[in-house]
């Protein structure tokens, strides 16, 4: 591209640029929108070429890109074609290593179909006693990589379209904000509409690469613990199964049964629990709904954007071009997604290992292979994790596996699988991580709860029934009041009546005096009839008269 700016005095340059803008925007610019605009300055800001021939070529490319965008946030025609080419190994993700494994996209041989179909029958037979969930009615299908792309397309649309839609909107809004701050803005231009048209191609390229690469990596339709295939149809990709067996030196017959069992268990679970796929896909959309952009990072990207190279723009990675910020609601959605995926993966691992234990050689080695694949992931999974947020956490999966084992030990097979009846029965991420689940309370409520938790109710009940501690139990007096025990008495051993008199409780004093008879009055020697000291009467005289006065 020429680095010299447009010459404002050159009528040919001005006219070439005007035609370029009108063609690029496809008639969306209102009449007179470019009148009075310094097109040379606009071209300089947009890094547009100065050569009219280059402008015409760039305009033609932009028009072609927009024309093929189709309807919706993703150009699925472009994405599908690119996925097929990537699955066959003819193209690859930019920057990714060369494709490995079986070259091309071979169709399954009759021997592969027979071996995998038989493995599916054996796996279903061994799985059935270990779960209360019905096995799929359909037999295991055997696919090529291209068939995997075609048969999972509908599911991918429901997964990535919400993300692409909200990303395009966020990018368009951010571009509009940036253009408002530019010293030269183009009247009538709608960055959001332009981004929606350009984004369809950009996302078609990105997801086409990712889906095609997954078609070379995944052995079945549920390796990501997402239901990607048609409902109720377990399937394995013959070429990828053979690559996994050879790459890890596994026993062929045992590995086929193991992989078939995992695929069938996943499919059975998703078929028996209809709310589960909805919750998984809903979490992805909840994440996408809150997408926002880092405007400072976008400003750096806009400065280096070469508008004369639309193919480079379309092939740029969204996660490389834009820095997205996550809100609290998005973090919660991703946490819910990761936890549910971990519970699905752990349940399948748990059921399959119980079903195949003692029946297959090298079972632990095959489980370890799956754990390593899940922990590392391939280029396609890493792309999806950075764009969509789909990720399985090995630590969380191990914890979920322990949780399922504990439920089986206490509830049995029926009770374990009843957990899937409602999403509220599933444990949260905090439960799996072992963090305390008690609701937040104030300090006093927390101390009271701790005190109650320390009480041994069985011991207390046994003591009550045996009469232990009866002497120390509180009792009522004649007036229905709780009588004081020895511990609550004063240091001088004073009675309740004494303390009542000392407090000036006239009612208590009068009640105590009326209970005495006239014969119990204080004698000449200073003692009462029952031998009590005259201190009480004396004290009483200070407050309201002596006991003799009461008797009289």
Short mmCIF file of C-alpha atoms in Angstrom, two decimals:
data_model
loop_
_atom_site.label_atom_id
_atom_site.label_comp_id
_atom_site.label_asym_id
_atom_site.label_seq_id
_atom_site.Cartn_x
_atom_site.Cartn_y
_atom_site.Cartn_z
CA UNK A 1 0.00 0.00 0.00
CA UNK A 2 1.30 3.46 -0.81
CA UNK A 3 2.12 5.50 2.26
CA UNK A 4 1.51 8.91 0.68
CA UNK A 5 -1.81 10.56 1.57
CA UNK A 6 -4.43 11.63 -0.90
CA UNK A 7 -3.84 14.89 -2.60
CA UNK A 8 -6.88 17.06 -1.84
CA UNK A 9 -6.36 18.96 -5.08
CA UNK A 10 -6.49 15.80 -7.18
CA UNK A 11 -10.05 15.44 -8.39
CA UNK A 12 -9.38 11.88 -9.53
CA UNK A 13 -8.32 10.82 -6.04
CA UNK A 14 -11.34 12.44 -4.45
CA UNK A 15 -13.72 10.80 -6.91
CA UNK A 16 -12.07 7.38 -6.52
CA UNK A 17 -12.39 7.57 -2.76
CA UNK A 18 -16.00 8.73 -2.98
CA UNK A 19 -16.90 5.77 -5.22
CA UNK A 20 -15.02 3.42 -2.88
CA UNK A 21 -17.02 4.54 0.15
CA UNK A 22 -20.33 4.41 -1.69
CA UNK A 23 -19.61 0.89 -2.97
CA UNK A 24 -18.38 -0.37 0.40
CA UNK A 25 -21.45 0.84 2.22
CA UNK A 26 -23.70 -0.56 -0.48
CA UNK A 27 -26.01 2.44 -0.73
CA UNK A 28 -26.40 2.77 3.06
CA UNK A 29 -24.92 6.28 3.10
CA UNK A 30 -27.68 8.93 2.95
CA UNK A 31 -27.60 11.41 0.03
CA UNK A 32 -25.08 14.17 0.61
CA UNK A 33 -23.40 12.38 3.52
CA UNK A 34 -19.95 12.94 1.99
CA UNK A 35 -20.51 16.57 1.05
CA UNK A 36 -18.06 18.81 2.83
CA UNK A 37 -16.03 15.88 4.21
CA UNK A 38 -12.26 16.07 3.80
CA UNK A 39 -11.89 12.71 2.09
CA UNK A 40 -8.10 12.86 2.02
CA UNK A 41 -8.00 13.20 5.83
CA UNK A 42 -10.55 10.42 6.17
CA UNK A 43 -8.43 8.18 3.94
CA UNK A 44 -5.36 8.93 6.02
CA UNK A 45 -7.13 8.06 9.28
CA UNK A 46 -8.48 4.81 7.81
CA UNK A 47 -5.13 3.78 6.28
CA UNK A 48 -6.73 3.54 2.85
CA UNK A 49 -4.57 3.19 -0.29
CA UNK A 50 -3.99 6.14 -2.57
CA UNK A 51 -3.97 4.26 -5.85
CA UNK A 52 -7.45 4.23 -7.51
CA UNK A 53 -6.83 0.68 -8.75
CA UNK A 54 -6.09 -0.49 -5.22
CA UNK A 55 -9.21 1.29 -4.01
CA UNK A 56 -11.36 -0.49 -6.59
CA UNK A 57 -9.86 -3.86 -5.64
CA UNK A 58 -10.44 -3.19 -1.94
CA UNK A 59 -14.03 -2.11 -2.61
CA UNK A 60 -14.68 -5.27 -4.63
CA UNK A 61 -13.31 -7.42 -1.79
CA UNK A 62 -15.40 -5.61 0.79
CA UNK A 63 -18.54 -5.97 -1.32
CA UNK A 64 -17.86 -9.68 -1.84
CA UNK A 65 -17.30 -10.17 1.86
CA UNK A 66 -20.52 -8.36 2.77
CA UNK A 67 -22.52 -10.11 0.05
CA UNK A 68 -21.50 -13.55 1.34
CA UNK A 69 -22.17 -12.64 4.96
CA UNK A 70 -25.73 -13.88 4.75
CA UNK A 71 -28.22 -13.43 7.56
CA UNK A 72 -27.34 -13.87 11.20
CA UNK A 73 -24.23 -13.16 13.25
CA UNK A 74 -22.17 -15.95 11.63
CA UNK A 75 -21.62 -16.66 7.94
CA UNK A 76 -22.34 -20.38 8.21
CA UNK A 77 -21.89 -21.04 4.49
CA UNK A 78 -18.31 -19.84 4.73
CA UNK A 79 -17.83 -21.46 8.13
CA UNK A 80 -19.17 -24.82 7.00
CA UNK A 81 -16.99 -24.91 3.89
CA UNK A 82 -13.93 -23.94 5.91
CA UNK A 83 -14.74 -26.56 8.59
CA UNK A 84 -14.89 -29.31 5.94
CA UNK A 85 -11.54 -28.22 4.51
CA UNK A 86 -9.97 -28.03 7.98
CA UNK A 87 -11.35 -31.47 8.91
CA UNK A 88 -9.75 -32.89 5.77
CA UNK A 89 -6.44 -31.24 6.64
CA UNK A 90 -6.29 -29.05 3.56
CA UNK A 91 -6.33 -25.85 5.68
CA UNK A 92 -5.43 -25.24 9.32
CA UNK A 93 -5.84 -22.69 12.08
CA UNK A 94 -3.38 -19.81 11.50
CA UNK A 95 -0.39 -20.29 13.77
CA UNK A 96 -1.38 -23.83 14.76
CA UNK A 97 0.94 -26.80 14.20
CA UNK A 98 0.54 -29.04 11.18
CA UNK A 99 -2.36 -31.53 11.43
CA UNK A 100 -1.34 -34.93 12.77
CA UNK A 101 -2.94 -38.35 12.65
CA UNK A 102 -4.65 -40.03 9.74
CA UNK A 103 -4.30 -37.75 6.69
CA UNK A 104 -7.34 -36.41 4.88
CA UNK A 105 -10.89 -37.43 5.72
CA UNK A 106 -11.20 -41.16 4.99
CA UNK A 107 -14.58 -42.86 5.07
CA UNK A 108 -14.94 -45.62 7.69
CA UNK A 109 -14.03 -49.04 6.35
CA UNK A 110 -16.40 -52.01 6.78
CA UNK A 111 -13.95 -53.46 9.33
CA UNK A 112 -13.98 -50.25 11.37
CA UNK A 113 -17.77 -50.05 11.28
CA UNK A 114 -18.14 -53.67 12.38
CA UNK A 115 -15.60 -53.38 15.21
CA UNK A 116 -17.01 -50.16 16.63
CA UNK A 117 -20.64 -51.28 16.31
CA UNK A 118 -19.86 -54.48 18.21
CA UNK A 119 -17.99 -52.47 20.84
CA UNK A 120 -21.09 -50.31 21.26
CA UNK A 121 -23.29 -53.36 21.88
CA UNK A 122 -20.91 -54.72 24.53
CA UNK A 123 -20.58 -51.31 26.21
CA UNK A 124 -24.35 -50.82 26.44
CA UNK A 125 -24.76 -54.31 27.89
CA UNK A 126 -22.20 -53.63 30.64
CA UNK A 127 -23.44 -50.11 31.36
CA UNK A 128 -27.10 -51.01 31.84
CA UNK A 129 -26.82 -52.59 35.34
CA UNK A 130 -24.74 -49.66 36.61
CA UNK A 131 -27.26 -46.88 36.00
CA UNK A 132 -30.97 -46.26 36.45
CA UNK A 133 -30.97 -44.28 33.18
CA UNK A 134 -32.12 -46.12 30.05
CA UNK A 135 -29.58 -46.83 27.35
CA UNK A 136 -30.08 -45.12 23.94
CA UNK A 137 -32.44 -46.96 21.62
CA UNK A 138 -30.20 -46.30 18.61
CA UNK A 139 -27.06 -48.30 18.02
CA UNK A 140 -23.69 -46.62 17.87
CA UNK A 141 -23.06 -44.80 14.56
CA UNK A 142 -19.64 -44.69 12.90
CA UNK A 143 -18.76 -41.43 11.12
CA UNK A 144 -16.07 -39.77 9.06
CA UNK A 145 -14.67 -36.37 10.06
CA UNK A 146 -16.76 -34.62 7.43
CA UNK A 147 -19.90 -36.33 8.71
CA UNK A 148 -19.03 -35.11 12.22
CA UNK A 149 -18.95 -31.54 10.87
CA UNK A 150 -22.31 -31.90 9.12
CA UNK A 151 -24.14 -33.70 11.93
CA UNK A 152 -22.98 -31.29 14.67
CA UNK A 153 -23.61 -28.08 12.72
CA UNK A 154 -27.02 -27.35 14.25
CA UNK A 155 -25.70 -27.66 17.79
CA UNK A 156 -22.74 -25.41 17.04
CA UNK A 157 -25.10 -22.75 15.78
CA UNK A 158 -26.98 -22.71 19.08
CA UNK A 159 -23.67 -22.54 20.98
CA UNK A 160 -21.75 -19.85 19.11
CA UNK A 161 -24.42 -17.61 17.58
CA UNK A 162 -25.36 -15.90 20.86
CA UNK A 163 -21.68 -15.19 21.49
CA UNK A 164 -21.10 -13.90 17.96
CA UNK A 165 -24.22 -11.74 18.07
CA UNK A 166 -23.32 -10.00 21.31
CA UNK A 167 -19.66 -9.70 20.32
CA UNK A 168 -20.59 -7.99 17.04
CA UNK A 169 -22.88 -5.60 18.88
CA UNK A 170 -20.23 -4.82 21.49
CA UNK A 171 -17.59 -4.22 18.80
CA UNK A 172 -19.96 -2.01 16.80
CA UNK A 173 -20.85 0.08 19.85
CA UNK A 174 -17.20 0.46 20.75
CA UNK A 175 -16.29 1.47 17.21
CA UNK A 176 -19.07 4.05 17.22
CA UNK A 177 -17.74 5.49 20.46
CA UNK A 178 -14.26 5.65 19.00
CA UNK A 179 -15.44 7.31 15.78
CA UNK A 180 -17.22 10.02 17.78
CA UNK A 181 -13.87 10.95 19.31
CA UNK A 182 -12.07 11.12 15.96
CA UNK A 183 -11.36 14.57 14.56
CA UNK A 184 -12.77 13.37 11.24
CA UNK A 185 -15.97 11.36 11.30
CA UNK A 186 -17.98 10.17 8.33
CA UNK A 187 -21.62 11.33 8.50
CA UNK A 188 -24.25 8.64 8.09
CA UNK A 189 -21.87 5.72 8.74
CA UNK A 190 -23.26 3.11 11.15
CA UNK A 191 -20.35 1.18 12.69
CA UNK A 192 -22.69 -1.31 14.37
CA UNK A 193 -24.37 -2.22 11.06
CA UNK A 194 -21.00 -2.36 9.33
CA UNK A 195 -19.59 -4.60 12.09
CA UNK A 196 -22.58 -6.94 11.90
CA UNK A 197 -21.95 -7.43 8.18
CA UNK A 198 -18.20 -7.80 8.57
CA UNK A 199 -18.54 -9.86 11.77
CA UNK A 200 -20.53 -12.56 10.02
CA UNK A 201 -17.53 -13.31 7.83
CA UNK A 202 -15.03 -12.89 10.64
CA UNK A 203 -16.84 -15.31 12.92
CA UNK A 204 -17.52 -17.69 10.06
CA UNK A 205 -13.76 -17.95 9.51
CA UNK A 206 -12.98 -18.35 13.21
CA UNK A 207 -15.59 -20.95 14.04
CA UNK A 208 -15.05 -22.77 10.76
CA UNK A 209 -11.40 -23.28 11.71
CA UNK A 210 -12.31 -24.34 15.25
CA UNK A 211 -15.08 -26.79 14.32
CA UNK A 212 -12.98 -28.35 11.55
CA UNK A 213 -10.07 -28.82 13.94
CA UNK A 214 -12.35 -30.41 16.53
CA UNK A 215 -13.51 -32.83 13.84
CA UNK A 216 -9.90 -34.08 13.67
CA UNK A 217 -9.49 -34.29 17.46
CA UNK A 218 -12.76 -35.56 18.97
CA UNK A 219 -13.50 -39.28 19.07
CA UNK A 220 -17.26 -38.79 19.48
CA UNK A 221 -19.97 -36.17 19.75
CA UNK A 222 -19.75 -35.65 23.53
CA UNK A 223 -16.01 -35.29 24.25
CA UNK A 224 -16.59 -31.72 25.45
CA UNK A 225 -19.45 -32.95 27.71
CA UNK A 226 -21.82 -31.01 25.45
CA UNK A 227 -24.54 -32.73 23.38
CA UNK A 228 -23.26 -31.88 19.91
CA UNK A 229 -24.81 -34.71 17.89
CA UNK A 230 -28.44 -35.50 17.04
CA UNK A 231 -30.61 -36.36 20.04
CA UNK A 232 -30.26 -39.95 21.19
CA UNK A 233 -27.59 -40.87 18.62
CA UNK A 234 -24.20 -41.97 19.97
CA UNK A 235 -21.44 -41.85 17.35
CA UNK A 236 -17.68 -42.31 17.06
CA UNK A 237 -15.29 -40.99 14.39
CA UNK A 238 -13.40 -44.05 13.14
CA UNK A 239 -10.20 -42.28 12.02
CA UNK A 240 -9.88 -40.36 15.30
CA UNK A 241 -10.46 -43.51 17.38
CA UNK A 242 -7.64 -45.26 15.53
CA UNK A 243 -5.36 -42.22 15.98
CA UNK A 244 -6.02 -42.17 19.75
CA UNK A 245 -5.30 -45.89 20.08
CA UNK A 246 -2.06 -45.71 18.10
CA UNK A 247 -0.87 -42.51 19.74
CA UNK A 248 -1.22 -43.94 23.25
CA UNK A 249 -0.42 -47.61 22.51
CA UNK A 250 -3.73 -48.85 23.89
CA UNK A 251 -5.30 -52.27 23.51
CA UNK A 252 -7.48 -51.88 20.42
CA UNK A 253 -10.50 -53.95 21.46
CA UNK A 254 -10.52 -52.60 25.02
CA UNK A 255 -10.14 -48.98 23.87
CA UNK A 256 -13.04 -49.29 21.43
CA UNK A 257 -15.35 -50.57 24.18
CA UNK A 258 -14.11 -47.89 26.58
CA UNK A 259 -14.69 -45.02 24.13
CA UNK A 260 -18.04 -46.46 23.08
CA UNK A 261 -19.11 -46.71 26.73
CA UNK A 262 -18.25 -43.05 27.35
CA UNK A 263 -20.16 -41.92 24.25
CA UNK A 264 -23.20 -44.05 25.09
CA UNK A 265 -23.25 -42.92 28.74
CA UNK A 266 -23.13 -39.26 27.70
CA UNK A 267 -25.89 -39.75 25.14
CA UNK A 268 -28.08 -41.64 27.62
CA UNK A 269 -27.72 -38.88 30.20
CA UNK A 270 -28.55 -36.04 27.80
CA UNK A 271 -31.57 -37.97 26.46
CA UNK A 272 -32.92 -38.78 29.93
CA UNK A 273 -32.41 -35.26 31.36
CA UNK A 274 -34.00 -32.78 28.92
CA UNK A 275 -33.27 -29.73 31.08
CA UNK A 276 -29.52 -30.41 31.03
CA UNK A 277 -28.74 -29.32 27.43
CA UNK A 278 -30.95 -26.25 27.91
CA UNK A 279 -29.06 -25.28 31.04
CA UNK A 280 -25.67 -25.71 29.39
CA UNK A 281 -26.56 -23.66 26.33
CA UNK A 282 -28.38 -21.11 28.49
CA UNK A 283 -25.24 -20.55 30.56
CA UNK A 284 -23.31 -19.81 27.36
CA UNK A 285 -25.91 -17.26 26.29
CA UNK A 286 -25.95 -15.67 29.75
CA UNK A 287 -22.21 -15.22 29.43
CA UNK A 288 -22.51 -13.73 25.94
CA UNK A 289 -25.24 -11.31 26.96
CA UNK A 290 -22.88 -9.30 29.15
CA UNK A 291 -19.97 -8.93 26.71
CA UNK A 292 -18.24 -5.54 26.84
CA UNK A 293 -15.02 -4.29 25.27
CA UNK A 294 -11.90 -2.69 26.68
CA UNK A 295 -12.05 0.62 24.78
CA UNK A 296 -8.40 1.46 25.41
CA UNK A 297 -7.32 -1.79 23.79
CA UNK A 298 -9.77 -1.19 20.95
CA UNK A 299 -8.29 2.25 20.33
CA UNK A 300 -4.89 0.64 19.82
CA UNK A 301 -6.42 -1.87 17.40
CA UNK A 302 -8.24 0.82 15.37
CA UNK A 303 -5.04 2.77 14.87
CA UNK A 304 -3.36 -0.22 13.23
CA UNK A 305 -6.35 -1.47 11.25
CA UNK A 306 -5.70 -1.61 7.52
CA UNK A 307 -9.06 -0.97 5.86
CA UNK A 308 -7.56 -1.73 2.45
CA UNK A 309 -7.12 -5.42 3.35
CA UNK A 310 -10.58 -6.81 4.17
CA UNK A 311 -9.37 -10.41 4.00
CA UNK A 312 -6.89 -9.72 6.78
CA UNK A 313 -9.66 -8.12 8.84
CA UNK A 314 -11.96 -11.09 8.32
CA UNK A 315 -9.26 -13.60 9.21
CA UNK A 316 -8.19 -11.74 12.34
CA UNK A 317 -8.98 -13.55 15.55
CA UNK A 318 -11.66 -11.82 17.65
CA UNK A 319 -9.81 -12.69 20.85
CA UNK A 320 -6.63 -11.27 19.32
CA UNK A 321 -8.21 -8.09 17.95
CA UNK A 322 -10.38 -7.27 20.95
CA UNK A 323 -9.98 -7.44 24.72
CA UNK A 324 -13.25 -8.35 26.42
CA UNK A 325 -14.00 -7.52 30.02
CA UNK A 326 -16.08 -9.85 32.20
CA UNK A 327 -18.79 -8.72 34.55
CA UNK A 328 -19.80 -10.47 37.75
CA UNK A 329 -22.84 -11.96 35.99
CA UNK A 330 -20.59 -13.43 33.29
CA UNK A 331 -18.26 -14.93 35.86
CA UNK A 332 -21.26 -16.58 37.52
CA UNK A 333 -22.46 -17.94 34.17
CA UNK A 334 -19.04 -19.39 33.35
CA UNK A 335 -18.77 -20.85 36.85
CA UNK A 336 -22.16 -22.51 36.45
CA UNK A 337 -21.17 -23.82 33.02
CA UNK A 338 -17.83 -25.21 34.22
CA UNK A 339 -19.44 -26.84 37.26
CA UNK A 340 -22.22 -28.50 35.27
CA UNK A 341 -19.77 -29.73 32.64
CA UNK A 342 -17.57 -31.14 35.40
CA UNK A 343 -20.53 -32.96 36.97
CA UNK A 344 -21.47 -34.47 33.60
CA UNK A 345 -17.92 -35.59 32.87
CA UNK A 346 -17.44 -36.98 36.38
CA UNK A 347 -20.75 -38.88 36.29
CA UNK A 348 -19.79 -40.51 32.98
CA UNK A 349 -16.31 -41.42 34.26
CA UNK A 350 -17.84 -42.78 37.47
CA UNK A 351 -20.47 -44.94 35.73
CA UNK A 352 -18.14 -46.19 33.00
CA UNK A 353 -15.37 -47.14 35.44
CA UNK A 354 -17.82 -49.11 37.62
CA UNK A 355 -19.30 -50.83 34.57
CA UNK A 356 -15.94 -51.83 33.04
CA UNK A 357 -13.94 -52.53 36.18
CA UNK A 358 -12.48 -56.02 36.05
CA UNK A 359 -13.66 -56.52 32.47
CA UNK A 360 -11.11 -54.57 30.41
CA UNK A 361 -7.31 -54.58 30.58
CA UNK A 362 -5.65 -51.20 31.12
CA UNK A 363 -8.80 -49.38 32.29
CA UNK A 364 -6.87 -46.98 34.52
CA UNK A 365 -4.46 -46.18 31.69
CA UNK A 366 -7.35 -45.32 29.35
CA UNK A 367 -8.95 -43.10 31.98
CA UNK A 368 -5.64 -41.30 32.40
CA UNK A 369 -5.45 -40.67 28.65
CA UNK A 370 -8.84 -38.95 28.79
CA UNK A 371 -7.77 -36.89 31.80
CA UNK A 372 -4.66 -35.66 29.99
CA UNK A 373 -6.63 -34.75 26.88
CA UNK A 374 -9.13 -32.87 29.00
CA UNK A 375 -6.42 -31.04 30.93
CA UNK A 376 -4.35 -29.93 27.93
CA UNK A 377 -6.90 -29.62 25.11
CA UNK A 378 -6.01 -28.99 21.48
CA UNK A 379 -5.82 -25.73 19.50
CA UNK A 380 -9.54 -25.88 18.72
CA UNK A 381 -10.56 -26.32 22.37
CA UNK A 382 -8.23 -23.50 23.39
CA UNK A 383 -9.83 -21.22 20.80
CA UNK A 384 -13.31 -22.07 22.06
CA UNK A 385 -12.21 -21.55 25.66
CA UNK A 386 -10.90 -18.07 24.86
CA UNK A 387 -13.87 -17.02 22.71
CA UNK A 388 -16.83 -18.81 24.33
CA UNK A 389 -15.48 -19.74 27.73
CA UNK A 390 -16.01 -23.51 27.47
CA UNK A 391 -13.48 -25.17 29.71
CA UNK A 392 -13.33 -28.25 31.91
CA UNK A 393 -11.23 -27.93 35.03
CA UNK A 394 -9.45 -31.18 35.91
CA UNK A 395 -9.39 -30.31 39.63
CA UNK A 396 -13.10 -29.68 39.66
CA UNK A 397 -13.76 -32.91 37.74
CA UNK A 398 -11.82 -34.93 40.29
CA UNK A 399 -13.80 -33.35 43.10
CA UNK A 400 -17.06 -34.02 41.26
CA UNK A 401 -16.01 -37.65 40.84
CA UNK A 402 -15.46 -37.95 44.60
CA UNK A 403 -18.89 -36.43 45.17
CA UNK A 404 -20.58 -38.98 42.90
CA UNK A 405 -18.75 -41.80 44.69
CA UNK A 406 -20.03 -40.56 48.06
CA UNK A 407 -23.61 -40.30 46.75
CA UNK A 408 -23.42 -43.86 45.42
CA UNK A 409 -22.13 -45.12 48.78
CA UNK A 410 -25.01 -43.53 50.69
CA UNK A 411 -27.91 -43.54 48.22
CA UNK A 412 -27.17 -46.38 45.82
CA UNK A 413 -27.58 -46.34 42.04
CA UNK A 414 -31.22 -45.20 42.07
CA UNK A 415 -30.55 -42.40 44.54
CA UNK A 416 -27.45 -41.25 42.69
CA UNK A 417 -29.24 -40.94 39.36
CA UNK A 418 -32.25 -39.21 40.95
CA UNK A 419 -29.98 -36.21 41.45
CA UNK A 420 -30.48 -35.44 37.75
CA UNK A 421 -34.24 -34.98 38.22
CA UNK A 422 -33.84 -31.27 38.95
CA UNK A 423 -30.93 -28.80 38.64
CA UNK A 424 -31.40 -27.67 42.24
CA UNK A 425 -30.31 -31.13 43.41
CA UNK A 426 -26.86 -30.73 41.86
CA UNK A 427 -24.05 -29.48 44.11
CA UNK A 428 -22.66 -25.99 43.62
CA UNK A 429 -19.04 -25.16 42.91
CA UNK A 430 -18.55 -24.31 46.58
CA UNK A 431 -19.82 -27.72 47.65
CA UNK A 432 -17.41 -29.45 45.27
CA UNK A 433 -14.50 -27.34 46.48
CA UNK A 434 -15.32 -28.05 50.12
CA UNK A 435 -15.95 -24.43 51.13
CA UNK A 436 -18.44 -23.76 53.97
CA UNK A 437 -22.04 -23.47 52.84
CA UNK A 438 -23.63 -21.96 55.98
CA UNK A 439 -25.53 -18.73 55.20
CA UNK A 440 -23.93 -15.50 56.32
CA UNK A 441 -25.14 -14.45 59.78
CA UNK A 442 -24.24 -11.86 62.41
CA UNK A 443 -21.78 -12.70 65.16
CA UNK A 444 -24.37 -13.44 67.83
CA UNK A 445 -26.39 -15.73 65.57
CA UNK A 446 -23.21 -17.52 64.61
CA UNK A 447 -22.24 -18.06 68.25
CA UNK A 448 -25.72 -19.34 69.07
CA UNK A 449 -25.62 -21.75 66.16
CA UNK A 450 -22.22 -22.98 67.29
CA UNK A 451 -23.49 -23.51 70.82
CA UNK A 452 -26.45 -25.51 69.58
CA UNK A 453 -24.20 -27.57 67.34
CA UNK A 454 -22.07 -28.53 70.35
CA UNK A 455 -25.02 -29.95 72.34
CA UNK A 456 -25.18 -33.74 72.50
CA UNK A 457 -28.95 -34.15 72.37
CA UNK A 458 -28.84 -37.91 72.83
CA UNK A 459 -26.81 -37.54 76.04
CA UNK A 460 -29.12 -34.81 77.33
CA UNK A 461 -32.21 -36.92 76.67
CA UNK A 462 -30.69 -39.94 78.39
CA UNK A 463 -29.83 -37.82 81.44
CA UNK A 464 -33.37 -36.45 81.57
CA UNK A 465 -34.99 -39.88 81.41
CA UNK A 466 -32.66 -41.32 84.05
CA UNK A 467 -33.32 -38.47 86.49
CA UNK A 468 -29.68 -37.43 86.54
CA UNK A 469 -29.26 -33.90 87.83
CA UNK A 470 -32.79 -33.74 89.23
CA UNK A 471 -31.55 -32.10 92.46
CA UNK A 472 -30.05 -29.25 90.51
CA UNK A 473 -33.12 -28.72 88.35
CA UNK A 474 -35.01 -25.44 88.95
CA UNK A 475 -38.30 -25.62 90.93
CA UNK A 476 -41.27 -23.34 91.39
CA UNK A 477 -42.24 -21.84 94.75
CA UNK A 478 -45.78 -21.50 96.08
CA UNK A 479 -46.38 -18.41 93.94
CA UNK A 480 -45.28 -20.18 90.69
CA UNK A 481 -41.92 -18.43 90.59
CA UNK A 482 -38.67 -20.23 89.84
CA UNK A 483 -36.97 -20.80 93.15
CA UNK A 484 -33.29 -19.89 93.40
CA UNK A 485 -30.81 -22.72 93.48
CA UNK A 486 -27.68 -22.90 95.51
CA UNK A 487 -25.53 -21.38 92.81
CA UNK A 488 -27.77 -18.35 92.43
CA UNK A 489 -27.99 -17.66 96.15
CA UNK A 490 -25.92 -14.87 97.58
CA UNK A 491 -22.57 -15.42 99.17
CA UNK A 492 -24.09 -15.02 102.64
CA UNK A 493 -26.65 -17.76 101.96
CA UNK A 494 -29.59 -15.36 101.99
CA UNK A 495 -32.93 -16.73 100.80
CA UNK A 496 -35.09 -15.39 98.02
CA UNK A 497 -37.24 -13.57 100.61
CA UNK A 498 -34.11 -11.95 102.02
CA UNK A 499 -33.06 -10.64 98.64
CA UNK A 500 -36.57 -9.50 97.88
CA UNK A 501 -36.60 -7.51 101.13
CA UNK A 502 -33.20 -6.04 100.39
CA UNK A 503 -34.45 -4.83 96.97
CA UNK A 504 -37.42 -3.23 98.61
CA UNK A 505 -39.90 -5.57 96.98
CA UNK A 506 -42.95 -4.78 99.15
CA UNK A 507 -45.13 -7.41 97.54
CA UNK A 508 -42.63 -10.17 98.24
CA UNK A 509 -42.19 -8.95 101.83
CA UNK A 510 -45.92 -8.87 102.53
CA UNK A 511 -46.39 -12.34 101.04
CA UNK A 512 -43.61 -13.71 103.22
CA UNK A 513 -45.03 -12.05 106.35
CA UNK A 514 -48.60 -13.22 105.75
CA UNK A 515 -47.38 -16.81 105.54
CA UNK A 516 -46.22 -16.72 109.14
CA UNK A 517 -48.66 -17.25 112.02
CA UNK A 518 -48.90 -15.00 115.07
CA UNK A 519 -47.23 -17.75 117.16
CA UNK A 520 -44.10 -17.45 114.98
CA UNK A 521 -43.59 -13.82 115.94
CA UNK A 522 -40.25 -12.77 117.36
CA UNK A 523 -39.82 -13.79 121.02
CA UNK A 524 -38.19 -12.01 123.90
CA UNK A 525 -34.91 -13.83 123.30
CA UNK A 526 -34.75 -12.55 119.69
CA UNK A 527 -35.50 -15.86 117.94
CA UNK A 528 -38.50 -16.95 115.96
CA UNK A 529 -40.44 -20.11 116.47
CA UNK A 530 -38.46 -21.97 113.82
CA UNK A 531 -35.13 -20.75 115.15
CA UNK A 532 -34.47 -18.26 112.44
CA UNK A 533 -32.58 -15.08 113.20
CA UNK A 534 -34.46 -11.84 113.78
CA UNK A 535 -32.32 -10.23 111.09
CA UNK A 536 -35.10 -10.72 108.55
CA UNK A 537 -37.71 -9.00 110.67
CA UNK A 538 -35.29 -6.27 111.49
CA UNK A 539 -34.52 -5.71 107.90
CA UNK A 540 -38.18 -5.75 107.11
CA UNK A 541 -38.84 -2.97 109.66
CA UNK A 542 -36.56 -0.72 107.72
CA UNK A 543 -38.61 -1.15 104.56
CA UNK A 544 -42.12 -1.40 105.76
CA UNK A 545 -42.56 -2.46 109.39
CA UNK A 546 -41.67 -5.48 111.52
CA UNK A 547 -43.09 -8.91 111.46
CA UNK A 548 -44.75 -8.12 114.83
CA UNK A 549 -46.50 -5.18 113.27
CA UNK A 550 -47.85 -7.44 110.57
CA UNK A 551 -49.12 -9.90 113.11
CA UNK A 552 -50.82 -7.17 115.05
#
